[in-house]
Short mmCIF file of C-alpha atoms in Angstrom, two decimals:
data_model
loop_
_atom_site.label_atom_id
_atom_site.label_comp_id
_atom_site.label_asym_id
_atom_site.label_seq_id
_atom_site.Cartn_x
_atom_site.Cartn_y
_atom_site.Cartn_z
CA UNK W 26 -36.70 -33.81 -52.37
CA UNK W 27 -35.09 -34.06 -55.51
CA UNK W 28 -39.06 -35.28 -56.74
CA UNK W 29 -40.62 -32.06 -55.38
CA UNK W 30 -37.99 -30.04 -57.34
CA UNK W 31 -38.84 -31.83 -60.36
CA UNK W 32 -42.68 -31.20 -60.06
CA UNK W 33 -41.48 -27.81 -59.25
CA UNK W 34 -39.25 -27.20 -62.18
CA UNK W 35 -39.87 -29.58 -64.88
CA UNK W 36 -37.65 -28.23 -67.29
CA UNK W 37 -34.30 -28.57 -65.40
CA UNK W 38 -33.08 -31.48 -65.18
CA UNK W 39 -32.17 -32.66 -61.01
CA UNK W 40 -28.28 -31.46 -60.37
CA UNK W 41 -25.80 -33.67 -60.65
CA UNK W 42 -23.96 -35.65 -58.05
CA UNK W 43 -20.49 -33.70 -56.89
CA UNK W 44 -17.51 -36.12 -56.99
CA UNK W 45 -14.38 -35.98 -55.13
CA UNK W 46 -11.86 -38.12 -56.67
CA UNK W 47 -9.40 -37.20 -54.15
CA UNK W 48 -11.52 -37.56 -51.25
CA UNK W 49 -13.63 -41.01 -51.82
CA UNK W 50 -10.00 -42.46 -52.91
CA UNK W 51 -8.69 -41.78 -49.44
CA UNK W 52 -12.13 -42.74 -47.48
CA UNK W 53 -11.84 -46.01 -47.95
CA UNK W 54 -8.37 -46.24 -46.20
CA UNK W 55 -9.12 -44.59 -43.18
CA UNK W 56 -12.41 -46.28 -42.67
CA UNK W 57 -10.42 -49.27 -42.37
CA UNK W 58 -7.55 -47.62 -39.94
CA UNK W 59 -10.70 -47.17 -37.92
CA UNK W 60 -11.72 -50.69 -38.04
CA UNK W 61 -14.90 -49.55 -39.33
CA UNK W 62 -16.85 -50.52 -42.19
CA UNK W 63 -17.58 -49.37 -45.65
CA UNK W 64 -21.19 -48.38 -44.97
CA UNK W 65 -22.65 -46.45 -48.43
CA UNK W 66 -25.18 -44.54 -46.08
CA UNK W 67 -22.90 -43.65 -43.32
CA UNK W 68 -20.16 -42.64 -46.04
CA UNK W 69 -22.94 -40.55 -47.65
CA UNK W 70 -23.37 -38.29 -44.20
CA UNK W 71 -19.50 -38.39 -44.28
CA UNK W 72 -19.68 -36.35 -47.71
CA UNK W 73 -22.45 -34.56 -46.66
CA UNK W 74 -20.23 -33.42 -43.91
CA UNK W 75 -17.52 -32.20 -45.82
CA UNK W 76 -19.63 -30.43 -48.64
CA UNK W 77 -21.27 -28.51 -45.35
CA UNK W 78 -17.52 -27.46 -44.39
CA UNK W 79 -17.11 -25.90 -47.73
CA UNK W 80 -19.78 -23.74 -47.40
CA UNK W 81 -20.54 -23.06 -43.91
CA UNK W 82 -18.54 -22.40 -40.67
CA UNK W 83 -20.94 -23.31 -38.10
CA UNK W 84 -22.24 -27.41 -38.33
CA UNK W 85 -24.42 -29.63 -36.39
CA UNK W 86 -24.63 -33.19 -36.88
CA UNK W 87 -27.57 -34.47 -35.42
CA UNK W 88 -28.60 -37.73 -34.51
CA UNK W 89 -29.37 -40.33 -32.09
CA UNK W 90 -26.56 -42.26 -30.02
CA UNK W 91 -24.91 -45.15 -32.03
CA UNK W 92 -25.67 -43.50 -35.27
CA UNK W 93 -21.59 -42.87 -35.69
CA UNK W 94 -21.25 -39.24 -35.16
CA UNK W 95 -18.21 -39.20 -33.48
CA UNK W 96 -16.70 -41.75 -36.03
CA UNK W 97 -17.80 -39.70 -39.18
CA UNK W 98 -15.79 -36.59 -37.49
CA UNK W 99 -12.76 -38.14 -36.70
CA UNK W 100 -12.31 -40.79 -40.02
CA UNK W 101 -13.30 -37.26 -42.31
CA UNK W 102 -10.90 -35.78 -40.68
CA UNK W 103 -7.88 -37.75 -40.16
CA UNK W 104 -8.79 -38.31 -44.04
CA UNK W 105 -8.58 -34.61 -45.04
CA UNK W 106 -4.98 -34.14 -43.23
CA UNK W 107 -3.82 -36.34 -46.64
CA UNK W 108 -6.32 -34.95 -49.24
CA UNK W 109 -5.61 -31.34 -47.93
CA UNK W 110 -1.58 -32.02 -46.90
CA UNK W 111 -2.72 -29.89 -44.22
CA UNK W 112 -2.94 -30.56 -39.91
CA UNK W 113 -6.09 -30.79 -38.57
CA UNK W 114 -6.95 -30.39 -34.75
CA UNK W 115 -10.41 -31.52 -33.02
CA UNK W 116 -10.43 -29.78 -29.54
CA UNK W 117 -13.58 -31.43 -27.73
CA UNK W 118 -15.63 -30.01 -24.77
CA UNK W 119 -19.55 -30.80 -23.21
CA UNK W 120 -21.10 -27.39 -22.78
CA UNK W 121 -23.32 -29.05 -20.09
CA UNK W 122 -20.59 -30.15 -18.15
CA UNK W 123 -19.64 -26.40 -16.82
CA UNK W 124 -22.03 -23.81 -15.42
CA UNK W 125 -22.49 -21.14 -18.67
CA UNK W 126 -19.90 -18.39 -16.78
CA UNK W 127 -17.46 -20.64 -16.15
CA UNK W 128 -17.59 -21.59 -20.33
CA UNK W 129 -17.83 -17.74 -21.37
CA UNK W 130 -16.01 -16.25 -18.33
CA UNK W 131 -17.11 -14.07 -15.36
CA UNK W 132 -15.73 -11.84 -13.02
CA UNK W 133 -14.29 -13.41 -9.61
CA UNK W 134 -17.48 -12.14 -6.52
CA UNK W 135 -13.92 -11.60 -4.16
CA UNK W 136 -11.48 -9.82 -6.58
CA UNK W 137 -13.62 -8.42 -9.30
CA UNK W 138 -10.91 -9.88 -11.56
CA UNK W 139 -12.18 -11.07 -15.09
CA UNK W 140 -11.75 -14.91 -15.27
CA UNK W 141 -11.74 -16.16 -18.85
CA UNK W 142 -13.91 -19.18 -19.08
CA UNK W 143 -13.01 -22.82 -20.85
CA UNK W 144 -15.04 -22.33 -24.13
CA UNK W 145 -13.28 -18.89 -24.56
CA UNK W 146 -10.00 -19.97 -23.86
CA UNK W 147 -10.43 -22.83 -26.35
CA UNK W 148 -11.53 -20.02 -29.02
CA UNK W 149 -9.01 -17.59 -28.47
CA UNK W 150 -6.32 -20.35 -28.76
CA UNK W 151 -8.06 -22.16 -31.86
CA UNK W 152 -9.32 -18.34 -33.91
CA UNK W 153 -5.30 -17.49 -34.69
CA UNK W 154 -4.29 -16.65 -38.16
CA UNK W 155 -0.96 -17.64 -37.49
CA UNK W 156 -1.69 -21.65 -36.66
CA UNK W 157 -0.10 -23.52 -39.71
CA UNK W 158 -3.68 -26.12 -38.85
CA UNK W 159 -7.48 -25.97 -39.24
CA UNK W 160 -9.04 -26.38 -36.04
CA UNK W 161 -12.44 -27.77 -35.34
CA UNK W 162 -14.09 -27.11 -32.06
CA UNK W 163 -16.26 -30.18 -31.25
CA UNK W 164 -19.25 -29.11 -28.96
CA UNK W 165 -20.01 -32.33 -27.71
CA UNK W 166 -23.44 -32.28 -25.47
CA UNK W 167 -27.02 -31.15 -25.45
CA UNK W 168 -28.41 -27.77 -27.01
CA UNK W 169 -30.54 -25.64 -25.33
CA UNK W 170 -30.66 -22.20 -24.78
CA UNK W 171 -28.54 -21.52 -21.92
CA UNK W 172 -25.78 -21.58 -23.73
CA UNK W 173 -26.38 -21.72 -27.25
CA UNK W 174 -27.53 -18.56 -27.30
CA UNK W 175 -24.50 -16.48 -26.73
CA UNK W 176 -23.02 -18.23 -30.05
CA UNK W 177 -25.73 -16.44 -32.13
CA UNK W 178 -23.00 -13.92 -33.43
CA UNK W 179 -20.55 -16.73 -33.67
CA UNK W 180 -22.88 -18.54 -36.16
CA UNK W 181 -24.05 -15.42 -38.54
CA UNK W 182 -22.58 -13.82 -40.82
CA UNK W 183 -20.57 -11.46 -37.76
CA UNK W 184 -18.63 -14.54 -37.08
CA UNK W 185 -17.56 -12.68 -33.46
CA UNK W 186 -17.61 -14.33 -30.44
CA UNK W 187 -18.78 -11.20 -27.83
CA UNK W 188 -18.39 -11.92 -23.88
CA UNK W 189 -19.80 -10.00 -21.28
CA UNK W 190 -16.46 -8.04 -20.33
CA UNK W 191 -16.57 -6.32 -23.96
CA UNK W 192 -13.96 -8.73 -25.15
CA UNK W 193 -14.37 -9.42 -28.84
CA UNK W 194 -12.76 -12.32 -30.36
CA UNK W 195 -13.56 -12.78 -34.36
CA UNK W 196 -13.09 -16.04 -35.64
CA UNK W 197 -10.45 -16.67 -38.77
CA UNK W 198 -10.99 -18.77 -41.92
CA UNK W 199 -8.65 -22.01 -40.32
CA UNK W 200 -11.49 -22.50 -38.00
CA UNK W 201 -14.85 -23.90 -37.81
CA UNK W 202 -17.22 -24.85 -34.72
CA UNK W 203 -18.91 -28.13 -34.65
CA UNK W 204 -21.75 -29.68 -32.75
CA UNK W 205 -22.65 -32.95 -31.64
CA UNK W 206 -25.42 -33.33 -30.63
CA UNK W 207 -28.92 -36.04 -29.88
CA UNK W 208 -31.90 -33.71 -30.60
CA UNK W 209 -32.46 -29.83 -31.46
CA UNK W 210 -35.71 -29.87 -29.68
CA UNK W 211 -34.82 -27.37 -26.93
CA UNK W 212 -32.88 -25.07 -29.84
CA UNK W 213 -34.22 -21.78 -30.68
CA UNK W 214 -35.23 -21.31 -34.70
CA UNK W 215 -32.60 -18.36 -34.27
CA UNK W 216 -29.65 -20.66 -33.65
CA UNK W 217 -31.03 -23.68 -36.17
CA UNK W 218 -31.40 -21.19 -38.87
CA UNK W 219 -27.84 -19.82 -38.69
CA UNK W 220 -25.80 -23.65 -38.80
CA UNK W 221 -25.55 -26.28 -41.38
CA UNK W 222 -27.58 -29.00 -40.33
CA UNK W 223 -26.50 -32.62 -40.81
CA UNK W 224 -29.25 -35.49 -39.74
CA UNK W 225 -27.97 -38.85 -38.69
CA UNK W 226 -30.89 -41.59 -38.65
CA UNK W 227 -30.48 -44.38 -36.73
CA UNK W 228 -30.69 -46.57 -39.69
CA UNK W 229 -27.98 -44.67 -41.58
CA UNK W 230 -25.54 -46.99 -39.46
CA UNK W 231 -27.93 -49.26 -37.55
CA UNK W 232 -26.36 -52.39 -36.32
CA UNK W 233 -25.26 -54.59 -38.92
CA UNK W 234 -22.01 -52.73 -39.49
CA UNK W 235 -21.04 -52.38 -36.33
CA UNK W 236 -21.41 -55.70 -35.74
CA UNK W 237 -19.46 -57.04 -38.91
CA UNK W 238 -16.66 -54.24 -37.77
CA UNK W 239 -16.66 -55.95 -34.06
CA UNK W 240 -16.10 -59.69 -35.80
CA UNK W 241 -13.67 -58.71 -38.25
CA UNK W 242 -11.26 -58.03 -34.58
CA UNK W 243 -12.07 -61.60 -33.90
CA UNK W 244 -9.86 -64.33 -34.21
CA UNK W 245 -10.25 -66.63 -38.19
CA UNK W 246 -11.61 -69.19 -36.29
CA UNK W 247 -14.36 -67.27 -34.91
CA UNK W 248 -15.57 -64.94 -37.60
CA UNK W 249 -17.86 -66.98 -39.82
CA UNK W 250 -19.27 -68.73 -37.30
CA UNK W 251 -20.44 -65.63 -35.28
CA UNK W 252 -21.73 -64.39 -38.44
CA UNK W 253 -23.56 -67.41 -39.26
CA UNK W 254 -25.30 -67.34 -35.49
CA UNK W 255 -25.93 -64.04 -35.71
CA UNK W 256 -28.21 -64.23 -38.77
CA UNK W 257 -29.48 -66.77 -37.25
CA UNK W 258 -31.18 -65.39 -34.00
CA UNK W 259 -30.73 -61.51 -34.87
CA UNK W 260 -31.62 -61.65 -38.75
CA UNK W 261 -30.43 -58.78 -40.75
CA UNK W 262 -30.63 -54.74 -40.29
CA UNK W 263 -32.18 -52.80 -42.86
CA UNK W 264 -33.95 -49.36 -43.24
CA UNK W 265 -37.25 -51.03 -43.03
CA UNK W 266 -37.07 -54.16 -41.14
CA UNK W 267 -34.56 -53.84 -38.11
CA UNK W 268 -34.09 -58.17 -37.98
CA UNK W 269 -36.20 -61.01 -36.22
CA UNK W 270 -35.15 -60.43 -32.71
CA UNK W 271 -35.16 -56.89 -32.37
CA UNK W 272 -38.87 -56.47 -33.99
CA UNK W 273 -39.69 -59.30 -31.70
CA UNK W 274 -38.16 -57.31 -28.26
CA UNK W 275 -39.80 -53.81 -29.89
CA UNK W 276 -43.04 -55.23 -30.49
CA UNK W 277 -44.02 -57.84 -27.74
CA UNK W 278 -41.92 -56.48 -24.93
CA UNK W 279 -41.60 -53.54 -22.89
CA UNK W 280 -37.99 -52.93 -21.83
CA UNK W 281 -37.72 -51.07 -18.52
CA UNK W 282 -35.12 -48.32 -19.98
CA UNK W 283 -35.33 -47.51 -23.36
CA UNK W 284 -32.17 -48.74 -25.20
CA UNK W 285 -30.86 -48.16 -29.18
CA UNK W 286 -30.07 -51.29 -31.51
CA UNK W 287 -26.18 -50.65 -31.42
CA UNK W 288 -26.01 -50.22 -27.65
CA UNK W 289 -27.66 -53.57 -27.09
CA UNK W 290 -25.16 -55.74 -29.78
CA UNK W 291 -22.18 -53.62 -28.18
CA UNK W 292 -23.12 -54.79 -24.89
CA UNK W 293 -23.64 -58.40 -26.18
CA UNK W 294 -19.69 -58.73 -27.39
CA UNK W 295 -18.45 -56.69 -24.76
CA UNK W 296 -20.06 -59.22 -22.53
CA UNK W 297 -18.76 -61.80 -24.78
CA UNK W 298 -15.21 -60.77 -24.92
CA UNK W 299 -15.11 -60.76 -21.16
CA UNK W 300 -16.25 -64.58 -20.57
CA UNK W 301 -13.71 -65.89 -23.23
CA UNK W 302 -10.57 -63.92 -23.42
CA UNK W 303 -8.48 -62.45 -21.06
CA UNK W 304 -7.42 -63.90 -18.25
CA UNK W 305 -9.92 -65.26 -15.81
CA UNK W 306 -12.79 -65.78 -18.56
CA UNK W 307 -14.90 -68.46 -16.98
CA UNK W 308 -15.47 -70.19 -20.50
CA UNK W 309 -12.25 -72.53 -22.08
CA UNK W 310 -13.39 -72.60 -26.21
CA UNK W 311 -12.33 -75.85 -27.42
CA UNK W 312 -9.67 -76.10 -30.67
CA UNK W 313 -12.09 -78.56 -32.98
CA UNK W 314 -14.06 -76.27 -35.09
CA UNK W 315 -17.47 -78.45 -34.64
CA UNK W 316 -16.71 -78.34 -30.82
CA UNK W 317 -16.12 -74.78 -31.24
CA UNK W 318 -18.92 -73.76 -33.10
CA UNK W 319 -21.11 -74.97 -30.54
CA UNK W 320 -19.83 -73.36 -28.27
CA UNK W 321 -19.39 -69.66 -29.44
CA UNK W 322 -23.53 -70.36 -29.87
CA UNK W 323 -24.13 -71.05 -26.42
CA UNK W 324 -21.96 -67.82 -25.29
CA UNK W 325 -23.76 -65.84 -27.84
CA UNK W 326 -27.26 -66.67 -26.25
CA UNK W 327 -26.18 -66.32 -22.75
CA UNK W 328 -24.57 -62.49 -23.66
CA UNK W 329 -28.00 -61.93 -26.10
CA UNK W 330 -30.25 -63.18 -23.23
CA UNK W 331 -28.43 -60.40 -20.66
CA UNK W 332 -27.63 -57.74 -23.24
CA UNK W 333 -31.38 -58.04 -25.41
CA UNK W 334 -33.30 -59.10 -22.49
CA UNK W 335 -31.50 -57.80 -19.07
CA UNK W 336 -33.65 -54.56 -19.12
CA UNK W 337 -36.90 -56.60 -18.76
CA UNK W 338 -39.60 -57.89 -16.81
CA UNK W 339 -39.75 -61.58 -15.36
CA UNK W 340 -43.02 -62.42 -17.83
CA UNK W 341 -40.91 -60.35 -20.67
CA UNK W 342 -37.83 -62.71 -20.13
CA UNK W 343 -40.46 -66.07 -20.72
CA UNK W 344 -41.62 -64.70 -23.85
CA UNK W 345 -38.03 -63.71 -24.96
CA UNK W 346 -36.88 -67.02 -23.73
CA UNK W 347 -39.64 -68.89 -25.91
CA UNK W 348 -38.89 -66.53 -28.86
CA UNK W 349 -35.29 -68.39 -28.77
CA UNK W 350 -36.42 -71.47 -28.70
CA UNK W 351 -38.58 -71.21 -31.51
CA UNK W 352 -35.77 -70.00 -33.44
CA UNK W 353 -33.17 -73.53 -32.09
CA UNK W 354 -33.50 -74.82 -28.82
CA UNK W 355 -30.44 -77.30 -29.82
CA UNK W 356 -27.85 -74.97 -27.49
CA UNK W 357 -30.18 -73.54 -25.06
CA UNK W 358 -30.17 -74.90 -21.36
CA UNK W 359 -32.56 -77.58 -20.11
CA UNK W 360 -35.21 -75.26 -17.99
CA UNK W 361 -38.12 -77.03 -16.36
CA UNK W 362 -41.32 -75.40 -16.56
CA UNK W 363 -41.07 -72.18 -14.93
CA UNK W 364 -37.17 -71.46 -15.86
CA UNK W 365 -36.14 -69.46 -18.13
CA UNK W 366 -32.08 -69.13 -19.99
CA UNK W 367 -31.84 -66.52 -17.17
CA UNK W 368 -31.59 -69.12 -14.72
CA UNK W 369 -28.43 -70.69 -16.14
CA UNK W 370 -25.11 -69.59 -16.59
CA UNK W 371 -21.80 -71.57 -18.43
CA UNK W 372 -19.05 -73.27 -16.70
CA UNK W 373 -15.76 -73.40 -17.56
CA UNK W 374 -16.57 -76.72 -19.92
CA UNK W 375 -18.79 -74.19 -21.75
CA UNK W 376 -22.23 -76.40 -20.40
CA UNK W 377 -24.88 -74.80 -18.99
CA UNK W 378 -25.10 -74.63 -15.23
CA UNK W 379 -28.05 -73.75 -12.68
CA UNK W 380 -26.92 -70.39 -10.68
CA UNK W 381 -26.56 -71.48 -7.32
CA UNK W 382 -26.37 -68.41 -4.12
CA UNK W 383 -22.57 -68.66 -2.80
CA UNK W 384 -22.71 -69.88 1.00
CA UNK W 385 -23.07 -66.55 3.56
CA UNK W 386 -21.09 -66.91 6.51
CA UNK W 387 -22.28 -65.45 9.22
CA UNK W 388 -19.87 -62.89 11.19
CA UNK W 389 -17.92 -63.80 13.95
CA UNK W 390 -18.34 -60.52 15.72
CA UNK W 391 -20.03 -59.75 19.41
CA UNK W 392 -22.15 -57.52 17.73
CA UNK W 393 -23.95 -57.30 14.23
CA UNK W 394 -24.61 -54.12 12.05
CA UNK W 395 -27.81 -55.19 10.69
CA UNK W 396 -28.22 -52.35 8.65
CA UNK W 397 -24.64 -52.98 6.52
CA UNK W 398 -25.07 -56.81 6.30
CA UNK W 399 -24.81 -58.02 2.48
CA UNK W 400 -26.41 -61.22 2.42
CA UNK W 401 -26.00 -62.44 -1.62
CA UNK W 402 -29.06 -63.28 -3.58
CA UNK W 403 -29.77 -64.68 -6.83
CA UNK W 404 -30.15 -61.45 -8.37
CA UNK W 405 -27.29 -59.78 -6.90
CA UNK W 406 -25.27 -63.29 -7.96
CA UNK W 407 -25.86 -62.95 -11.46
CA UNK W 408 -25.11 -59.02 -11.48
CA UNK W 409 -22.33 -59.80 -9.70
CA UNK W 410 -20.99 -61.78 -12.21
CA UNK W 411 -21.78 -60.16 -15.40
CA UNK W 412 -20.50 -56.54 -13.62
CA UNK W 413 -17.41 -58.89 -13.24
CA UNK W 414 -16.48 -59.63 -16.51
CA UNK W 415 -17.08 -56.25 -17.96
CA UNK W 416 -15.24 -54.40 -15.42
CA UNK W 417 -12.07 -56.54 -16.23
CA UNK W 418 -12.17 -55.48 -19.55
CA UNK W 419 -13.33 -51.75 -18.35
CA UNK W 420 -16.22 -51.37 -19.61
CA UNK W 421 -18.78 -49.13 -18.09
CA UNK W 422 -21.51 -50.40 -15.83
CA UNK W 423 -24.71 -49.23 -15.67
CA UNK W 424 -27.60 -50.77 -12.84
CA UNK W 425 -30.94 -50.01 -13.52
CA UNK W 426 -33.72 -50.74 -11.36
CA UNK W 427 -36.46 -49.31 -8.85
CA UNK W 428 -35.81 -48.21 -5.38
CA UNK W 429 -34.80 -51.20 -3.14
CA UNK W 430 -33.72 -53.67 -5.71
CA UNK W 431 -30.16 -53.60 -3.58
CA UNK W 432 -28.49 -51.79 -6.85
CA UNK W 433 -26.21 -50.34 -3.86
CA UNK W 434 -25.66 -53.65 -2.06
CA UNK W 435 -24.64 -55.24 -5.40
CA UNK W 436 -22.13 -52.51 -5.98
CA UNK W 437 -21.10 -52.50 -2.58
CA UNK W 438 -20.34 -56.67 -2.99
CA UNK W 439 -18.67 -56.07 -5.77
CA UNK W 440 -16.19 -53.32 -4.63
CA UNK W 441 -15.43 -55.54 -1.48
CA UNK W 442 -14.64 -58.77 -3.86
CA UNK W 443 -11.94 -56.38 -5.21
CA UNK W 444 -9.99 -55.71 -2.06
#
């Protein structure tokens, strides 16, 4: 851009870069409150962010999941409550989650009574000259024109939010609207046109950060280590090249579900926290760092194997499972020809161990229900466990697989291990 305006206007020099003493001395503090990290091109949409605010009243930051959205509104703003000595309020709603009268308001079919709808309520409450606070209404949730539409005069220069009874509600300076949101595709140039647009790139953030933020909650004892394993099998992120295992899954596999970077190394240490703290991990670490180290490695390759590779096909998983070996097959389990890391699972001496199906006893009843018999598998054995130790630590769950793959027997299994 700023080449184009050169070509463009060759006499000017480019503008210079706005500086906010105040603001960039406090950024730094709160990113940290927020166990986050210092990330120059996430901090950058951060600024971009609050330059937008100065100027325009209607914002959408846009950008795929895991691109830290919700983390650049909250750390900007809990950071402007000091720089501005001022209260700041974020109420947050999904537009999709309510039918479009029920967010506006319509009148009731029995009582012809007007009934003021959730997104109205929040505006009327927020658009009051007389709160001592700026509010931000957060619009978290897709944009399409069922809605969106109807905000047209709320995003111009009318700044009036008009509902269908005749009810006109203006909005005041100590307010703004926000959106959140993964894609404008199914936006209208109208409504585009009218807010200040914000793009979030997957790389902005990518998953090196998150990562080092994730390890820096680990215990001394752990955090260089994981780093140095990391590297190791995952490489580095970067703009251009995402690291070794990642351009190895994106270009030589075909994952069943499509899945971002940061999703996939979340899952891994959520998975990873649940096997080795808490009460009832299956995995005891050892206290001598050599010990140790070894350890934490086989861990991380059974939680990359489930979190990098659980979303793909049996001959996917052998050529993911050769891909690690290539890297160090020092830690990874003893398979015979055929096998694959899949196959084994760690014990509580943190050694690899074949899966083996749990005994089914057969019911001592006069008469069977055939159709609501759960006989465990090997599949539903290893979901069972891994829905285990994220559930403990309540993390959300998510089965993915084609019609009769017993996705509802599995569940079923696991709710019944629970009573």
């Amino acid at each position: 851009f700023l080449s184009l305006l050169q070509d463009l206007f060759p006499q000017f020099s480019p503008p210079a870069k706005a500086v906010y003493p105040d603001l960039f001395e406090a950024l730094p503090r709160y990113i940290e409150k927020h166990n986050l990290v210092y990330h120059d091109d996430w901090v950058l949409k951060m600024v971009q962010l609050y330059e937008t605010t100065l100027v325009r009243h209607g914002i959408m930051l846009v950008g795929p999941s895991g691109g830290g959205k919700s983390n650049i509104f909250n750390t900007l703003m809990d950071t402007l409550i000091e720089v501005n000595a001022t209260g700041y309020k974020m109420p947050r709603m999904n537009p999709k989650a309510v039918r479009p009268q029920e967010m506006y308001g319509e009148t009731d079919p029995q009582s012809q009574e007007w009934v003021k709808g959730v997104f109205a309520s929040i505006w009327e409450r927020a658009n009051n000259k007389a709160n001592p606070y700026w509010t931000w209404i957060m619009m978290d949730g897709p944009v399409d024109a069922i809605w969106i539409e109807d905000l047209n005069t709320v995003l111009d220069d009318n700044k009036i939010l008009t509902l269908a009874n005749g009810d006109r509600f203006p909005m005041t300076d100590n307010c703004k609207i926000m959106f959140e949101v993964e894609t404008l595709k199914n936006a209208s140039p109208a409504t585009v046109s009218r807010a200040g647009i914000i793009y979030v790139s997957d790389t902005d953030l990518d998953w090196g950060p998150m990562v080092e933020g994730i390890i820096r909650l680990r215990p001394d004892t752990h955090k260089d280590v994981l780093r140095t394993i990391i590297k190791k099998y995952a490489g580095d992120s970067d703009p251009i090249f995402p690291g070794e295992f990642f351009n190895f899954i994106t270009r030589n596999t075909k994952p069943v579900m499509a899945t971002d970077r940061v999703g996939n190394m979340s899952s891994l240490f959520n998975l990873m926290k649940g096997l080795i703290d808490g009460d009832g991990c299956p995995v005891t670490l050892s206290d001598d760092p050599d010990t140790l180290a070894a350890q934490l490695e086989k861990v991380f390759l059974y939680c990359l194997a489930w979190s990098g590779g659980g979303l793909l096909e049996p001959e996917d998983r052998i050529a993911m499972d050769e891909f690690i070996r290539k890297v160090d097959n020092t830690h990874m389990p003893p398979c015979v020809e055929g096998d694959t890391v899949f196959e084994w699972h760690l014990d509580q001496n943190c050694e690899w161990s074949p899966w083996d199906t749990p005994k089914w006893i057969y019911p001592n009843t006069e008469k069977l229900d055939f159709a609501n018999l759960l006989v465990p598998t090997m599949d539903s054995t290893r979901a069972l466990y891994a829905i285990k130790h994220l559930h403990k630590n309540s993390n959300a769950v998510l089965m993915v697989g084609s019609p009769g793959t017993a996705k509802t027997s599995t569940a079923l299994m696991f709710f019944e291990s629970l009573a």
